[in-house]
Short mmCIF file of C-alpha atoms in Angstrom, two decimals:
data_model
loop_
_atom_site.label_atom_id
_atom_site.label_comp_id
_atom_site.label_asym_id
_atom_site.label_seq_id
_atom_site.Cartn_x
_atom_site.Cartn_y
_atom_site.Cartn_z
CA UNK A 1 187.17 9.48 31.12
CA UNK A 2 187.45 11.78 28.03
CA UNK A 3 189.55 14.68 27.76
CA UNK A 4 188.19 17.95 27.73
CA UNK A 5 188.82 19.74 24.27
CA UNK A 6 190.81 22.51 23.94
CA UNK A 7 190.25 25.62 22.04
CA UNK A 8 192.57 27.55 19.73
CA UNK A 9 192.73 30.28 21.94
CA UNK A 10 193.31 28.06 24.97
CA UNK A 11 195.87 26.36 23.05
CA UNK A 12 197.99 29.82 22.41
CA UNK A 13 197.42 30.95 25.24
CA UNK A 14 198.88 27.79 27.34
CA UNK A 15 201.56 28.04 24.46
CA UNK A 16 202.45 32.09 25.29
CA UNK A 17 202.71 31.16 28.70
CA UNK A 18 205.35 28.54 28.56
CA UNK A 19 207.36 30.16 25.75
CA UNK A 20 206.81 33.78 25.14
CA UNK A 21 205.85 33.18 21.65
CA UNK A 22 202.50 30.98 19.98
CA UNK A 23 205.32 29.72 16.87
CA UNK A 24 208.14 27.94 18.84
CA UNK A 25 210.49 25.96 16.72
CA UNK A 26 211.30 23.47 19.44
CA UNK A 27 210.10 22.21 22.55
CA UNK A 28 211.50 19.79 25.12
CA UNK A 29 210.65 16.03 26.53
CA UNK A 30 211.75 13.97 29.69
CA UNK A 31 211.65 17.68 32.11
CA UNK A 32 213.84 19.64 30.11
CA UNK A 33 216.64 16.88 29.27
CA UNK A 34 215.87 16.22 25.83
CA UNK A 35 215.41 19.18 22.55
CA UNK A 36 213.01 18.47 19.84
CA UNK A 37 212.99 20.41 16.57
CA UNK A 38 209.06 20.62 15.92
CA UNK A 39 206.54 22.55 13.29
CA UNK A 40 204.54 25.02 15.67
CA UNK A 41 201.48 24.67 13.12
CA UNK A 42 201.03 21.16 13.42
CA UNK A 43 197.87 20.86 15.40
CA UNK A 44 199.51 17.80 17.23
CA UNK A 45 202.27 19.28 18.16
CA UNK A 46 200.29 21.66 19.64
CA UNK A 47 198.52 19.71 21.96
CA UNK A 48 200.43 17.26 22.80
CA UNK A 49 203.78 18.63 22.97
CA UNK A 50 203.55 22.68 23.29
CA UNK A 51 200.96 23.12 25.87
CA UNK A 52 202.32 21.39 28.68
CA UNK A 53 205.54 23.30 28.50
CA UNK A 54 209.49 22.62 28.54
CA UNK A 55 209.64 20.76 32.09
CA UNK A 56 206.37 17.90 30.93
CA UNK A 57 206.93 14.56 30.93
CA UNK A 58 204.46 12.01 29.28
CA UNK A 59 204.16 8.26 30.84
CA UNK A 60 205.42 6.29 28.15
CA UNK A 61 208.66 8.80 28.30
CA UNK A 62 208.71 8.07 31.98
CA UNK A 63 208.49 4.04 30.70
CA UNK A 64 210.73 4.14 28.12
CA UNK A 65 213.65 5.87 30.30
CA UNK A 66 213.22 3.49 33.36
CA UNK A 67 213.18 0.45 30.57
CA UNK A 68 216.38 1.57 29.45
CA UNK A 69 218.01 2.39 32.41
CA UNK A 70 217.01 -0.80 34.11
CA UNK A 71 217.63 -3.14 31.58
CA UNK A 72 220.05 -1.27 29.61
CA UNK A 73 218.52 -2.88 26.06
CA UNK A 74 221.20 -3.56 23.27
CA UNK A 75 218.69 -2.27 20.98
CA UNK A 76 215.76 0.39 21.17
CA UNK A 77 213.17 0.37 18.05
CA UNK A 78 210.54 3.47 17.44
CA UNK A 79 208.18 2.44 14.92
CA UNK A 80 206.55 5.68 14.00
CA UNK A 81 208.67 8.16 15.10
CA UNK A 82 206.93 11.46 14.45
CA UNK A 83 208.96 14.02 15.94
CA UNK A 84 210.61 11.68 18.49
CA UNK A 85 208.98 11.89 21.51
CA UNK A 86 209.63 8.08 22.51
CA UNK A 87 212.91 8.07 19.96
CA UNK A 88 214.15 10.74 21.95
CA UNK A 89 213.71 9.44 25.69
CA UNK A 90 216.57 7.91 26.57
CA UNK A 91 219.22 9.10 28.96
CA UNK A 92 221.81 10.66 28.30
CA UNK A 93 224.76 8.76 26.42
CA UNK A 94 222.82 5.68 27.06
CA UNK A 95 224.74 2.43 25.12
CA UNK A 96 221.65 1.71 23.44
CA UNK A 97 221.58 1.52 20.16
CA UNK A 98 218.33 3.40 18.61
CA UNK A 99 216.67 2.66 15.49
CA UNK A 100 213.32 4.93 14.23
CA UNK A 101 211.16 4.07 11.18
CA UNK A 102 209.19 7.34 9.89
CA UNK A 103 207.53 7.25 6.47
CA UNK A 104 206.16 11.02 6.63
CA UNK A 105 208.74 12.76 4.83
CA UNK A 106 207.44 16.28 6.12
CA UNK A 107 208.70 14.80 9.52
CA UNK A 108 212.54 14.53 8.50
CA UNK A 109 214.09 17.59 8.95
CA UNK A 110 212.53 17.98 12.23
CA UNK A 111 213.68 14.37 13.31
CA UNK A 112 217.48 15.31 11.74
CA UNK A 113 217.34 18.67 13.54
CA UNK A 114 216.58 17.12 17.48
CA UNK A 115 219.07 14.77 16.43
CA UNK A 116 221.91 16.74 16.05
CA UNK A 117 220.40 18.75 19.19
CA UNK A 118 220.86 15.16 21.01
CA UNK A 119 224.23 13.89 19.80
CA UNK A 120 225.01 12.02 22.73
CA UNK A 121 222.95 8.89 21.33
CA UNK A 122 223.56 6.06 18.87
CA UNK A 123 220.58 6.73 16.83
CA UNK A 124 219.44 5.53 13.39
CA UNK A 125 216.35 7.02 11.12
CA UNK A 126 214.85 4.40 8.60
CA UNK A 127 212.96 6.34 6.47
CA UNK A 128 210.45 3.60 5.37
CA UNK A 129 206.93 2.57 6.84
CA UNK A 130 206.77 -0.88 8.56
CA UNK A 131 204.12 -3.14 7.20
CA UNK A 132 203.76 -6.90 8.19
CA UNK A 133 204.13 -8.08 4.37
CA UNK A 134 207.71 -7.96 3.02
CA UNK A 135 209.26 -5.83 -0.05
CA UNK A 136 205.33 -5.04 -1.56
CA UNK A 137 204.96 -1.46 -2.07
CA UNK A 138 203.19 0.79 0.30
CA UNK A 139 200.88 4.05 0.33
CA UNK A 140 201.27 6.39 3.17
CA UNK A 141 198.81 8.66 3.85
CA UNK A 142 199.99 12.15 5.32
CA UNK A 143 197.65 14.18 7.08
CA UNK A 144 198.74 17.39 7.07
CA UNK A 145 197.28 18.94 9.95
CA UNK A 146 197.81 16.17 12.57
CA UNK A 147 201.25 14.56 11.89
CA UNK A 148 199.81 11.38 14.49
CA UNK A 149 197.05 10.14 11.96
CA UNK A 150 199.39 9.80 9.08
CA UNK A 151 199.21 6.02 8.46
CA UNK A 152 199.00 3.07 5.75
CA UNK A 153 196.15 2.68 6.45
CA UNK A 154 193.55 5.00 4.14
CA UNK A 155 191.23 7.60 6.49
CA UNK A 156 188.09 5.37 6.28
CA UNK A 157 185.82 8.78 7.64
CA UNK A 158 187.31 10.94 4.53
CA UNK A 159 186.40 8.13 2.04
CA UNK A 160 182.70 7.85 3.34
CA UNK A 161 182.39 11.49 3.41
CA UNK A 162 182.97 12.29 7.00
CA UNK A 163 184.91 14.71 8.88
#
C-alpha cells in the first residue's frame, strides 16, 4: 500500500501541533527516551521524524531495543547513521558498545549534539562511508534536501535528466 503524500502545509501544521514551533532543533525517538539534535529544514527530517511527535516510535526502533535488551550484543553497528534514529535506540546505559559510520559531513554536528544529549552510551562515530572494496577512494553524494538519499551511489534520475 503506498503512503499518502503529505503537503507542506500538512507537514507544519502536524509539526505546530506537536511542538509549538514549525523550526524545532530537536526531536525525540523510542516515546520520549531518547534526544536527537536535528536540522528542522531537512525535508526528511520532517517527515519522518517531526510529524509524528516526541512520544513516536518507529518499528525498527522497537527492533533494535528488544535486540539489545534480549541479547544484550557486545557490539551494535549503524551503517548510515543520519541523525541516529537506529544509533540512538538503545536503552538506557545499555553495555553495548555502539559504532556509527556517516559520510555526510552536514550530518556531524547534529550526530555530536544527540550524543552528548545521550551520554549514558558507549558510542563511536566513524566518519567514513562503508563500501565493499577496501582503502579505494570514494564519492559521496549529498543531497541536500533529503539527508536519506545521500549515497555512493550517483542519483541515476538527475544524470538522465529527471526529477
Amino acid at each position: 500500500m503506498k503512503k499518502k503524500k503529505i503537503s507542506k502545509a500538512e507537514l507544519e501544521a502536524a509539526i505546530q501541533k506537536h511542538y509549538n514551533t514549525t523550526s524545532p532543533h530537536f526531536t525525540a525517538i523510542c516515546t520520549g527516551l531518547r534526544r536527537l539534535a536535528i536540522n528542522p529544514g531537512d525535508r526528511r527530517v520532517q517527515t519522518q521524524l517531526l510529524c509524528h511527535g516526541v512520544r513516536h516510535i518507529t518499528k525498527i526502533q522497537t527492533l533494535i531495543y528488544t535486540f539489545i535488551v534480549k541479547f544484550q550484543p557486545a557490539l551494535f553497528v549503524d551503517v548510515g547513521v543520519n541523525y541516529g534514529e537506529c544509533f540512538f535506540s538503545p536503552p538506557y546505559f545499555c553495555s553495548t558498545k555502539i559504532v556509527g559510520f556517516e559520510a555526510n559531513p552536514g550530518l556531524y554536528p547534529f550526530i555530536e549534539r544527540s550524543m552528548a544529549y545521550n551520554d549514558d552510551l558507549d558510542m563511536r562515530l566513524v566518519r567514513n562511508a562503508v563500501s565493499d572494496v577496501a582503502g579505494q577512494p570514494l564519492t559521496f553524494f549529498v543531497d541536500k534536501n533529503w539527508s536519506g538519499k545521500s549515497s555512493a551511489v550517483p542519483d541515476l534520475k538527475s544524470q538522465q535528466g529527471g526529477d
